[in-house]
PDB file of C-alpha atoms in Angstrom:
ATOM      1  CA  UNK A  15     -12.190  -1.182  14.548  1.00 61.00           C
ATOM      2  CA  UNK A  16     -10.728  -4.204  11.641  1.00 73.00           C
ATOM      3  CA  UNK A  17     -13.646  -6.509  11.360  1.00 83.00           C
ATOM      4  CA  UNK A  18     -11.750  -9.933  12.688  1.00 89.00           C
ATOM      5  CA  UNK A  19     -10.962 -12.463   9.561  1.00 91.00           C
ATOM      6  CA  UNK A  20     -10.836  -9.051   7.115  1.00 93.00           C
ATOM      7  CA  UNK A  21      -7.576  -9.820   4.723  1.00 94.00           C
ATOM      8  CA  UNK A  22      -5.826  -7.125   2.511  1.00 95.00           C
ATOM      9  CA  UNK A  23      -3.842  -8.444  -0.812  1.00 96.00           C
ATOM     10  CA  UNK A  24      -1.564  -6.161  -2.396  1.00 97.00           C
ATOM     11  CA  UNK A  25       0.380  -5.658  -5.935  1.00 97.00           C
ATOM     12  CA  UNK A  26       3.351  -2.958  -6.834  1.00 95.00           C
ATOM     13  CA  UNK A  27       3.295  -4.223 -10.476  1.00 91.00           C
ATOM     14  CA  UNK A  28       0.150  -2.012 -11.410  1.00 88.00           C
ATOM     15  CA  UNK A  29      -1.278  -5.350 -11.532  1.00 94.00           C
ATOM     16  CA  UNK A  30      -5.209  -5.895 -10.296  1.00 95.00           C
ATOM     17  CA  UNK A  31      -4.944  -7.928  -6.563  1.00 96.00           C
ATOM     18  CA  UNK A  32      -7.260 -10.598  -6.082  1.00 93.00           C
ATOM     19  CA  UNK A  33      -7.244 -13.459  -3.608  1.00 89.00           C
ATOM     20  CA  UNK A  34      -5.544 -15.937  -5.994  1.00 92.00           C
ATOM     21  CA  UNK A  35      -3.180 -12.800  -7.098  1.00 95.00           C
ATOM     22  CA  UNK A  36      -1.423 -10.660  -5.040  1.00 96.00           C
ATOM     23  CA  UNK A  37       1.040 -10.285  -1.569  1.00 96.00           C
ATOM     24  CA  UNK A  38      -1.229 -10.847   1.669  1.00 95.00           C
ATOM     25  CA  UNK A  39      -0.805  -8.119   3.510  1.00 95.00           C
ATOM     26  CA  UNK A  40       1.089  -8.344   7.127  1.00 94.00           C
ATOM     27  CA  UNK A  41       3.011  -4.697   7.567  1.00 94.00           C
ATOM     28  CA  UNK A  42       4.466  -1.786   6.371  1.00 95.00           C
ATOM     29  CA  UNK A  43       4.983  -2.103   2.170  1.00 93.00           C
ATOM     30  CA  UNK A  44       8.667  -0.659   0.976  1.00 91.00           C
ATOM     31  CA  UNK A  45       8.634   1.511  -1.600  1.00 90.00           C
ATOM     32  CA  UNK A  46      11.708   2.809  -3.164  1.00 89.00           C
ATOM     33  CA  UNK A  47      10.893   3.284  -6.546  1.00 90.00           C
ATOM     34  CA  UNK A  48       8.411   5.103  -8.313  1.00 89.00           C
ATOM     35  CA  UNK A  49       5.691   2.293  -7.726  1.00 92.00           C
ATOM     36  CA  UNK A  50       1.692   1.401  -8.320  1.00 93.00           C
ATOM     37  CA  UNK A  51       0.321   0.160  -5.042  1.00 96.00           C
ATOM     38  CA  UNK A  52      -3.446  -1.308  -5.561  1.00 96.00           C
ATOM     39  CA  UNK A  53      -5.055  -3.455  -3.013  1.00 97.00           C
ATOM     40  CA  UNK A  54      -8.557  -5.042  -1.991  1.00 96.00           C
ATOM     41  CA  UNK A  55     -10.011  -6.113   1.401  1.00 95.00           C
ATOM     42  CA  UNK A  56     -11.957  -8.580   2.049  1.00 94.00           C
ATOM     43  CA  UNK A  57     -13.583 -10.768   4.502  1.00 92.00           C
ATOM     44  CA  UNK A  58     -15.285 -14.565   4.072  1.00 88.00           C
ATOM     45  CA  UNK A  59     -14.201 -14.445   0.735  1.00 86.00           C
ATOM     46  CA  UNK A  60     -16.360 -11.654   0.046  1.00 92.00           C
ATOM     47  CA  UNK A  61     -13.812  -8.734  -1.614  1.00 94.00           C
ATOM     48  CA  UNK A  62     -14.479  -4.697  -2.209  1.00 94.00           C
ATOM     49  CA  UNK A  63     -13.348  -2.852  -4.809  1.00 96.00           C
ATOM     50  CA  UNK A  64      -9.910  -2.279  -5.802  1.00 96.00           C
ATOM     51  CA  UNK A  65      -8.311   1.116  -4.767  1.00 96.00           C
ATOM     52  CA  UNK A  66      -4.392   1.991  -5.672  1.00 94.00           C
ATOM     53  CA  UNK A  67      -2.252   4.580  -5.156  1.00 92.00           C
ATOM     54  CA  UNK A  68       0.568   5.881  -6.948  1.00 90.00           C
ATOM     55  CA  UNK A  69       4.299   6.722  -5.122  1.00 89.00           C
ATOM     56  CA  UNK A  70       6.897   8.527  -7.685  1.00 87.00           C
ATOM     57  CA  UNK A  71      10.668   8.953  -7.114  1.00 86.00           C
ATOM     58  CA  UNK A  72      11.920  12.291  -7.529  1.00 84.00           C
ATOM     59  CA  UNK A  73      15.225  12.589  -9.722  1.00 83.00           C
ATOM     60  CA  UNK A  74      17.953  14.202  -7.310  1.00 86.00           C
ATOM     61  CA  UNK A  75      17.845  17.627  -8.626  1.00 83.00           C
ATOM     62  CA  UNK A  76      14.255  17.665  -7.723  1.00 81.00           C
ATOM     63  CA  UNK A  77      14.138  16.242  -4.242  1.00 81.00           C
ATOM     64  CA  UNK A  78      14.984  19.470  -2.632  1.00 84.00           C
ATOM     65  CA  UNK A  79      14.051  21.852  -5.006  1.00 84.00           C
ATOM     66  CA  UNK A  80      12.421  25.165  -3.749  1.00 86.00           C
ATOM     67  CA  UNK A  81       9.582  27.379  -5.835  1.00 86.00           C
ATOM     68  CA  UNK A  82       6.825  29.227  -5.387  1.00 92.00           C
ATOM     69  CA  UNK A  83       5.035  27.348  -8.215  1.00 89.00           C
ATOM     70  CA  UNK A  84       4.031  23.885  -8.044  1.00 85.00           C
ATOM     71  CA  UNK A  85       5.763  21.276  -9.758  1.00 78.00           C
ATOM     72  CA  UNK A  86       3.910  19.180 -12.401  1.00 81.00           C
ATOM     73  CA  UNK A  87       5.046  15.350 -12.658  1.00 81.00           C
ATOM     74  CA  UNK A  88       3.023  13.265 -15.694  1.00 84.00           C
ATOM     75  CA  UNK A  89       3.384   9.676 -15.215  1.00 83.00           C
ATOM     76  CA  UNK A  90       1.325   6.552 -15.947  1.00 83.00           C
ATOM     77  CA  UNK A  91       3.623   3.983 -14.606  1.00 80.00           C
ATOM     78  CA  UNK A  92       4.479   2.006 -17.690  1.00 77.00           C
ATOM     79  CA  UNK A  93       0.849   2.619 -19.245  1.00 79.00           C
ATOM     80  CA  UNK A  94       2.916   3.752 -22.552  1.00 80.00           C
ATOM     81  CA  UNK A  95       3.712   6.886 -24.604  1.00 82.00           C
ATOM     82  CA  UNK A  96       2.780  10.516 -22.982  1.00 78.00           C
TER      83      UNK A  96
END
């Protein structure tokens, strides 16, 4: 069980969250864009260590594509040249 005072803050800009940076957390985030979600918990002040993870947007002709191979998607949300 959520260890009572425990906070989460949020980013979708890639951005590192910190207490003085970030969205508190209160619900369900929206994503509907290919989008870098990182957050930290924390409790007393005292805050873990960042964990993210990474939501990409299909283009249409690949949202219902079928095949027996997997698909292979590079991206490093805005980190620059592939």
């Amino acid at each position: 069980s959520p260890t009572p005072g425990t906070v989460m803050v949020f980013t979708t800009d890639g951005s590192v969250p910190s207490p003085n940076h970030g969205q508190l957390y209160t619900g369900p985030i929206s994503v509907n864009r290919t989008t870098l979600v990182r957050a930290v918990c924390g409790v007393a002040g005292h805050f873990g260590a960042v964990t993210g993870f990474g939501y990409i947007k299909l283009a249409p002709p690949l949202r219902n594509r079928t095949s027996p191979l997997p698909i292979l998607v590079v991206e490093n949300f805005g980190a620059g040249p592939i």
